[in-house]
Amino acid sequence: MRPFMDSVPPARAAIVAAALIAAAPSARGAEPSVPYVPTPQDVVERMLKIARVGPQDYLIDLGSGDGRIVVTAAKQFGARGFGVDLNPERIREGNENARRQGVTDRVAFYQRNLFETDLSEATVITMYLLPRVNMELRPKLLALKPGTRIVSHDFSMEDWKPDTHVTVDTPGKWGGTGGKSDIYFWVVPARVAGTWRWELTIAGKPVSYQATLEQRFQVVTGQGQAGGRAVKLQNIRLAGGELRFAFAAEVNGHDLRHEFTGRVDGERIAGTVSVSGPRVQGEQEWSAQRGGKGAARAAPGVAG
Ligand SMILES: C[S@@+](CC[C@H](N)C(=O)[O-])C[C@H]1O[C@@H](n2cnc3c(N)ncnc32)[C@H](O)[C@@H]1O
């Protein structure tokens, strides 16, 4: 992550620094915790493309400035949503922008503290804030519905590594003097840490399985058992609520490759498994339950 001021021309940096110093000491205070610096329009569009925003989305911009992100999401990508900002002048600009672009039926702007905003309706969150504000928000973002997409202009969330990070040249930055913008993108991961158990029928006989998963945000590691024997889990991928993993195991005398995909829903994962070997081939429904005897304790990582 590049520090906020690195690509700022000196005169403008002084103005931004003054605004930052004037900001309230706590990001949760009634004063804006972040100065107003608009995201250049080309970066707005790139952010929305990276987040794959579409007509099915509900987008919330935290600290919405003149409303350009929410208005562009509605006008060019067909989304609905709202923006919040502490500054009433910004809210007026946002409403005016929506009116000019003909999207008042799909967007709204509220004068509200972003820390006191209900985010539960969002499928996409956008933000151009500051590193410490992102970190203060992080636990609330991680608690959103798995699969919620988050895109941040210029600032990361430290050890919650982004799923995508791009740096773009931005001629429109700093009022047209030009610079670079970082775009960070995350998908809120489901909580999968713990021991999951399930049963499959292989060559007509039931076989017990288990997988014990550890989790650091979207990065999952773990070990498994098939018919009481240890197996090495491979290709574990967690994308929002979608979990995939695979292993090879000998069960009921057959050497079998197992490939699982499932959707995590609280204490249950449900999906399909493909089982293949020289004399056994097939796909079947699969569901696993978390917990029970010998269950691993949930790793703290995902809470951030
Ligand atoms: C860097 S600007 C980004 C504006 C817009 N999202 C964009 O990218 O063009 C940050 C905005 O956040 C607003 N802001 C700062 N602290 C806030 C808070 N605690 N609650 C709501 N808005 C806040 C500021 O007034 C400012 O308009």
CSV table of C-alpha atoms and ligand atoms in Angstrom, one decimal:
chain,number,residue,atom,x,y,z
A,1,MET,CA,0.0,0.0,0.0
A,2,ARG,CA,1.3,3.4,-0.9
A,3,PRO,CA,0.9,6.0,1.9
A,4,PHE,CA,-1.8,8.6,1.2
A,5,MET,CA,0.5,11.5,0.5
A,6,ASP,CA,3.1,9.8,-1.7
A,7,SER,CA,1.8,10.7,-5.1
A,8,VAL,CA,0.4,14.1,-4.0
A,9,PRO,CA,2.1,17.3,-5.4
A,10,PRO,CA,3.6,19.3,-2.5
A,11,ALA,CA,1.2,22.2,-2.5
A,12,ARG,CA,-1.8,19.9,-2.6
A,13,ALA,CA,-0.2,17.7,0.0
A,14,ALA,CA,-0.1,20.6,2.4
A,15,ILE,CA,-3.8,21.2,1.9
A,16,VAL,CA,-4.6,17.5,2.4
A,17,ALA,CA,-2.3,17.4,5.5
A,18,ALA,CA,-4.1,20.4,6.9
A,19,ALA,CA,-7.4,18.7,6.4
A,20,LEU,CA,-6.1,15.6,8.0
A,21,ILE,CA,-4.8,17.4,11.0
A,22,ALA,CA,-8.2,19.2,11.3
A,23,ALA,CA,-10.0,15.9,11.3
A,24,ALA,CA,-11.4,14.6,14.6
A,25,PRO,CA,-9.0,12.5,16.6
A,26,SER,CA,-11.4,9.6,16.6
A,27,ALA,CA,-12.8,8.2,13.3
A,28,ARG,CA,-16.1,7.7,15.1
A,29,GLY,CA,-16.5,11.4,16.1
A,30,ALA,CA,-19.2,13.7,14.7
A,31,GLU,CA,-16.5,15.5,12.5
A,32,PRO,CA,-15.5,14.0,9.2
A,33,SER,CA,-12.7,11.5,9.9
A,34,VAL,CA,-11.5,11.7,6.2
A,35,PRO,CA,-11.1,14.9,4.1
A,36,TYR,CA,-13.0,15.2,0.9
A,37,VAL,CA,-10.9,14.1,-2.1
A,38,PRO,CA,-13.0,12.7,-5.0
A,39,THR,CA,-12.1,9.5,-6.8
A,40,PRO,CA,-11.4,10.3,-10.5
A,41,GLN,CA,-14.1,9.1,-12.7
A,42,ASP,CA,-11.9,6.6,-14.6
A,43,VAL,CA,-11.0,5.0,-11.2
A,44,VAL,CA,-14.7,4.9,-10.2
A,45,GLU,CA,-15.5,2.9,-13.3
A,46,ARG,CA,-12.5,0.6,-12.8
A,47,MET,CA,-13.5,0.0,-9.2
A,48,LEU,CA,-17.1,-1.0,-10.2
A,49,LYS,CA,-15.8,-3.3,-13.0
A,50,ILE,CA,-13.4,-5.0,-10.6
A,51,ALA,CA,-16.3,-5.6,-8.2
A,52,ARG,CA,-18.4,-6.8,-11.2
A,53,VAL,CA,-21.3,-4.5,-10.2
A,54,GLY,CA,-24.5,-5.3,-12.0
A,55,PRO,CA,-28.3,-4.7,-11.9
A,56,GLN,CA,-28.7,-7.2,-9.1
A,57,ASP,CA,-26.4,-5.3,-6.8
A,58,TYR,CA,-27.1,-3.0,-3.9
A,59,LEU,CA,-24.1,-0.7,-3.4
A,60,ILE,CA,-23.3,1.4,-0.4
A,61,ASP,CA,-20.5,4.1,-0.6
A,62,LEU,CA,-19.1,5.0,2.8
A,63,GLY,CA,-18.3,8.7,2.7
A,64,SER,CA,-19.9,9.3,-0.6
A,65,GLY,CA,-18.7,12.8,-1.4
A,66,ASP,CA,-20.4,14.2,-4.5
A,67,GLY,CA,-22.1,10.8,-5.0
A,68,ARG,CA,-20.2,9.8,-8.1
A,69,ILE,CA,-19.6,6.2,-7.2
A,70,VAL,CA,-23.3,5.5,-6.3
A,71,VAL,CA,-24.5,7.5,-9.3
A,72,THR,CA,-22.1,5.7,-11.7
A,73,ALA,CA,-23.1,2.3,-10.3
A,74,ALA,CA,-26.8,3.1,-11.1
A,75,LYS,CA,-26.3,4.9,-14.4
A,76,GLN,CA,-23.7,2.7,-16.1
A,77,PHE,CA,-24.1,-0.7,-14.2
A,78,GLY,CA,-27.8,-0.7,-13.4
A,79,ALA,CA,-27.3,-1.1,-9.6
A,80,ARG,CA,-29.2,0.4,-6.7
A,81,GLY,CA,-27.8,1.8,-3.5
A,82,PHE,CA,-27.0,4.7,-1.3
A,83,GLY,CA,-24.2,6.9,0.0
A,84,VAL,CA,-23.6,8.4,3.4
A,85,ASP,CA,-21.6,11.4,4.2
A,86,LEU,CA,-21.3,13.6,7.3
A,87,ASN,CA,-21.1,16.8,5.3
A,88,PRO,CA,-24.5,18.2,4.2
A,89,GLU,CA,-23.0,20.0,1.3
A,90,ARG,CA,-21.8,16.6,-0.1
A,91,ILE,CA,-25.3,15.2,0.4
A,92,ARG,CA,-26.7,18.1,-1.6
A,93,GLU,CA,-24.2,17.5,-4.4
A,94,GLY,CA,-25.0,13.7,-4.4
A,95,ASN,CA,-28.7,14.4,-4.8
A,96,GLU,CA,-28.1,16.9,-7.5
A,97,ASN,CA,-25.8,14.5,-9.3
A,98,ALA,CA,-28.4,11.8,-9.1
A,99,ARG,CA,-31.1,14.2,-10.5
A,100,ARG,CA,-28.9,15.3,-13.4
A,101,GLN,CA,-28.1,11.7,-14.3
A,102,GLY,CA,-31.7,10.5,-14.0
A,103,VAL,CA,-31.2,7.9,-11.3
A,104,THR,CA,-33.1,9.3,-8.3
A,105,ASP,CA,-35.4,6.2,-8.4
A,106,ARG,CA,-32.4,3.9,-7.7
A,107,VAL,CA,-30.1,5.9,-5.4
A,108,ALA,CA,-30.3,8.0,-2.2
A,109,PHE,CA,-27.8,10.0,-0.1
A,110,TYR,CA,-28.1,10.3,3.7
A,111,GLN,CA,-26.3,12.6,6.1
A,112,ARG,CA,-25.0,10.0,8.4
A,113,ASN,CA,-21.9,8.8,10.1
A,114,LEU,CA,-20.5,5.8,8.2
A,115,PHE,CA,-19.8,4.0,11.5
A,116,GLU,CA,-23.5,4.2,12.4
A,117,THR,CA,-24.8,3.0,9.0
A,118,ASP,CA,-26.6,-0.3,8.7
A,119,LEU,CA,-24.6,-2.2,5.9
A,120,SER,CA,-26.7,-5.4,6.0
A,121,GLU,CA,-28.4,-4.7,2.7
A,122,ALA,CA,-25.2,-4.2,0.7
A,123,THR,CA,-23.9,-6.6,-1.9
A,124,VAL,CA,-21.1,-4.2,-2.6
A,125,ILE,CA,-19.4,-1.7,-0.4
A,126,THR,CA,-17.2,1.0,-1.8
A,127,MET,CA,-14.9,3.3,0.1
A,128,TYR,CA,-12.2,5.9,-0.3
A,129,LEU,CA,-11.2,6.6,3.3
A,130,LEU,CA,-8.0,6.3,5.2
A,131,PRO,CA,-5.9,3.3,6.5
A,132,ARG,CA,-7.0,3.7,10.1
A,133,VAL,CA,-10.6,4.1,9.2
A,134,ASN,CA,-10.5,1.0,7.0
A,135,MET,CA,-9.0,-0.9,10.0
A,136,GLU,CA,-11.7,0.5,12.3
A,137,LEU,CA,-14.3,-0.7,9.9
A,138,ARG,CA,-12.8,-4.1,9.2
A,139,PRO,CA,-14.6,-6.1,11.9
A,140,LYS,CA,-17.9,-4.8,10.7
A,141,LEU,CA,-17.1,-5.6,7.1
A,142,LEU,CA,-16.0,-9.1,8.0
A,143,ALA,CA,-19.3,-9.7,9.8
A,144,LEU,CA,-21.3,-8.9,6.6
A,145,LYS,CA,-23.0,-11.7,4.6
A,146,PRO,CA,-20.4,-14.0,3.0
A,147,GLY,CA,-20.0,-13.0,-0.6
A,148,THR,CA,-20.4,-9.3,0.0
A,149,ARG,CA,-17.8,-7.5,-2.2
A,150,ILE,CA,-15.7,-4.6,-0.9
A,151,VAL,CA,-13.7,-2.3,-3.0
A,152,SER,CA,-11.4,0.4,-1.6
A,153,HIS,CA,-9.6,3.2,-3.4
A,154,ASP,CA,-6.0,3.6,-2.3
A,155,PHE,CA,-6.1,1.9,1.1
A,156,SER,CA,-5.7,-1.8,2.1
A,157,MET,CA,-6.8,-3.6,5.2
A,158,GLU,CA,-3.4,-4.7,6.3
A,159,ASP,CA,-3.2,-8.5,6.9
A,160,TRP,CA,-6.6,-9.1,5.3
A,161,LYS,CA,-5.0,-9.5,1.9
A,162,PRO,CA,-7.1,-8.4,-1.1
A,163,ASP,CA,-8.4,-11.0,-3.6
A,164,THR,CA,-7.4,-8.5,-6.3
A,165,HIS,CA,-5.1,-5.4,-6.2
A,166,VAL,CA,-4.4,-3.2,-9.2
A,167,THR,CA,-2.5,0.0,-9.5
A,168,VAL,CA,-3.6,2.3,-12.3
A,169,ASP,CA,-2.3,5.5,-13.8
A,170,THR,CA,-4.8,8.2,-13.1
A,171,PRO,CA,-4.5,11.5,-15.1
A,172,GLY,CA,-7.5,12.9,-13.2
A,173,LYS,CA,-6.0,12.5,-9.8
A,174,TRP,CA,-5.4,15.5,-7.5
A,175,GLY,CA,-7.5,17.8,-9.6
A,176,GLY,CA,-6.0,16.8,-12.9
A,177,THR,CA,-2.3,16.9,-11.9
A,178,GLY,CA,-2.2,13.1,-12.3
A,179,GLY,CA,-1.0,10.2,-10.2
A,180,LYS,CA,-1.5,6.6,-9.4
A,181,SER,CA,-4.4,4.9,-7.7
A,182,ASP,CA,-4.5,1.6,-6.0
A,183,ILE,CA,-7.7,-0.4,-6.1
A,184,TYR,CA,-8.2,-3.2,-3.5
A,185,PHE,CA,-11.0,-5.8,-3.8
A,186,TRP,CA,-12.1,-8.3,-1.2
A,187,VAL,CA,-15.0,-10.9,-0.9
A,188,VAL,CA,-16.2,-11.4,2.6
A,189,PRO,CA,-15.4,-15.0,3.5
A,190,ALA,CA,-17.7,-17.4,5.2
A,191,ARG,CA,-16.6,-18.8,8.6
A,192,VAL,CA,-15.4,-22.3,7.9
A,193,ALA,CA,-12.9,-23.0,10.7
A,194,GLY,CA,-13.7,-26.2,12.7
A,195,THR,CA,-14.2,-29.9,12.1
A,196,TRP,CA,-16.8,-30.9,9.5
A,197,ARG,CA,-18.2,-34.4,9.2
A,198,TRP,CA,-20.1,-36.3,6.5
A,199,GLU,CA,-20.8,-39.7,5.0
A,200,LEU,CA,-20.7,-40.9,1.4
A,201,THR,CA,-21.7,-44.2,-0.2
A,202,ILE,CA,-18.8,-45.6,-2.0
A,203,ALA,CA,-19.3,-48.8,-4.0
A,204,GLY,CA,-22.5,-49.4,-2.1
A,205,LYS,CA,-21.0,-49.0,1.4
A,206,PRO,CA,-21.1,-46.0,3.7
A,207,VAL,CA,-17.8,-44.2,4.5
A,208,SER,CA,-17.2,-41.6,7.1
A,209,TYR,CA,-15.2,-38.5,6.3
A,210,GLN,CA,-14.1,-35.4,8.2
A,211,ALA,CA,-12.1,-32.3,7.4
A,212,THR,CA,-10.6,-30.0,10.1
A,213,LEU,CA,-10.2,-26.5,8.7
A,214,GLU,CA,-8.2,-23.5,9.9
A,215,GLN,CA,-8.9,-20.1,8.5
A,216,ARG,CA,-7.1,-16.7,8.2
A,217,PHE,CA,-9.7,-14.5,6.4
A,218,GLN,CA,-10.2,-16.2,3.0
A,219,VAL,CA,-7.1,-18.4,3.3
A,220,VAL,CA,-8.1,-21.9,4.5
A,221,THR,CA,-5.8,-24.8,5.4
A,222,GLY,CA,-6.6,-28.1,6.9
A,223,GLN,CA,-6.4,-31.9,7.2
A,224,GLY,CA,-8.9,-34.6,6.4
A,225,GLN,CA,-9.9,-38.2,7.2
A,226,ALA,CA,-11.5,-40.7,4.9
A,227,GLY,CA,-12.7,-44.0,6.4
A,228,GLY,CA,-10.5,-43.3,9.5
A,229,ARG,CA,-7.3,-42.7,7.5
A,230,ALA,CA,-5.6,-39.3,7.3
A,231,VAL,CA,-5.8,-37.6,3.9
A,232,LYS,CA,-4.1,-34.4,2.6
A,233,LEU,CA,-6.5,-31.7,1.6
A,234,GLN,CA,-5.6,-30.1,-1.7
A,235,ASN,CA,-6.7,-27.0,-3.7
A,236,ILE,CA,-8.7,-25.5,-0.8
A,237,ARG,CA,-10.5,-22.4,-2.1
A,238,LEU,CA,-13.0,-20.2,-0.2
A,239,ALA,CA,-14.7,-17.5,-2.3
A,240,GLY,CA,-17.4,-15.8,-0.1
A,241,GLY,CA,-19.7,-18.7,0.8
A,242,GLU,CA,-18.3,-21.2,-1.8
A,243,LEU,CA,-15.9,-23.8,-0.6
A,244,ARG,CA,-13.9,-26.2,-2.7
A,245,PHE,CA,-11.3,-28.8,-1.8
A,246,ALA,CA,-10.0,-32.1,-3.1
A,247,PHE,CA,-8.1,-35.1,-1.9
A,248,ALA,CA,-7.0,-38.6,-2.9
A,249,ALA,CA,-7.9,-41.5,-0.6
A,250,GLU,CA,-8.1,-45.3,-0.6
A,251,VAL,CA,-11.7,-46.2,0.5
A,252,ASN,CA,-13.3,-49.7,0.4
A,253,GLY,CA,-10.3,-50.9,-1.6
A,254,HIS,CA,-10.5,-48.2,-4.3
A,255,ASP,CA,-8.0,-45.4,-4.9
A,256,LEU,CA,-10.2,-42.4,-5.4
A,257,ARG,CA,-9.9,-38.8,-6.3
A,258,HIS,CA,-12.5,-36.7,-4.4
A,259,GLU,CA,-13.5,-33.2,-5.5
A,260,PHE,CA,-15.9,-31.3,-3.3
A,261,THR,CA,-17.8,-28.0,-4.0
A,262,GLY,CA,-20.3,-26.7,-1.5
A,263,ARG,CA,-22.0,-23.6,-0.2
A,264,VAL,CA,-21.5,-22.8,3.5
A,265,ASP,CA,-24.7,-22.0,5.4
A,266,GLY,CA,-24.0,-21.6,9.1
A,267,GLU,CA,-23.1,-25.0,10.5
A,268,ARG,CA,-23.8,-26.8,7.3
A,269,ILE,CA,-22.1,-27.1,3.9
A,270,ALA,CA,-24.1,-28.5,1.0
A,271,GLY,CA,-23.0,-29.2,-2.6
A,272,THR,CA,-21.7,-32.0,-4.8
A,273,VAL,CA,-18.7,-34.3,-4.8
A,274,SER,CA,-17.2,-36.0,-7.8
A,275,VAL,CA,-15.5,-39.3,-6.9
A,276,SER,CA,-13.4,-40.9,-9.6
A,277,GLY,CA,-11.0,-43.9,-9.8
A,278,PRO,CA,-10.3,-46.8,-12.2
A,279,ARG,CA,-13.5,-48.7,-11.2
A,280,VAL,CA,-15.6,-46.0,-9.5
A,281,GLN,CA,-16.9,-42.8,-11.2
A,282,GLY,CA,-19.7,-40.5,-10.3
A,283,GLU,CA,-21.0,-37.4,-8.8
A,284,GLN,CA,-23.3,-37.3,-5.7
A,285,GLU,CA,-24.8,-34.7,-3.4
A,286,TRP,CA,-22.8,-34.0,-0.4
A,287,SER,CA,-23.5,-32.2,2.9
A,288,ALA,CA,-21.3,-31.8,6.0
A,289,GLN,CA,-22.1,-30.6,9.5
A,290,ARG,CA,-19.7,-28.7,11.7
A,291,GLY,CA,-18.9,-29.6,15.2
A,292,GLY,CA,-19.5,-32.8,17.3
A,293,LYS,CA,-17.0,-35.0,19.0
A,294,GLY,CA,-13.4,-33.9,18.6
A,295,ALA,CA,-14.3,-30.7,16.8
A,296,ALA,CA,-11.5,-28.2,16.4
A,297,ARG,CA,-12.1,-24.8,18.0
A,298,ALA,CA,-12.7,-22.0,15.5
A,299,ALA,CA,-9.6,-20.1,14.6
A,300,PRO,CA,-9.8,-16.4,15.5
A,301,GLY,CA,-8.4,-15.2,12.2
A,302,VAL,CA,-11.5,-14.4,10.3
A,303,ALA,CA,-12.8,-11.9,12.9
A,304,GLY,CA,-10.0,-9.6,12.0
B,1,LIG,C1,-11.9,10.8,0.3
B,1,LIG,S1,-13.6,11.4,0.2
B,1,LIG,C2,-14.3,10.2,-0.9
B,1,LIG,C3,-15.6,10.6,-1.6
B,1,LIG,C4,-16.2,9.6,-2.5
B,1,LIG,N1,-16.5,8.3,-1.9
B,1,LIG,C5,-15.3,9.3,-3.7
B,1,LIG,O1,-14.6,8.3,-3.7
B,1,LIG,O2,-15.3,10.2,-4.6
B,1,LIG,C6,-14.2,10.9,1.8
B,1,LIG,C7,-15.6,11.4,2.2
B,1,LIG,O3,-15.9,10.8,3.4
B,1,LIG,C8,-16.7,11.7,4.2
B,1,LIG,N2,-16.6,11.3,5.6
B,1,LIG,C9,-15.5,11.4,6.4
B,1,LIG,N3,-15.7,10.8,7.6
B,1,LIG,C10,-17.0,10.4,7.6
B,1,LIG,C11,-17.8,9.7,8.5
B,1,LIG,N4,-17.4,9.4,9.7
B,1,LIG,N5,-19.1,9.3,8.1
B,1,LIG,C12,-19.5,9.7,6.9
B,1,LIG,N6,-18.8,10.3,6.0
B,1,LIG,C13,-17.5,10.7,6.3
B,1,LIG,C14,-16.0,13.0,3.9
B,1,LIG,O4,-16.9,14.1,4.1
B,1,LIG,C15,-15.7,12.9,2.4
B,1,LIG,O5,-16.7,13.4,1.6
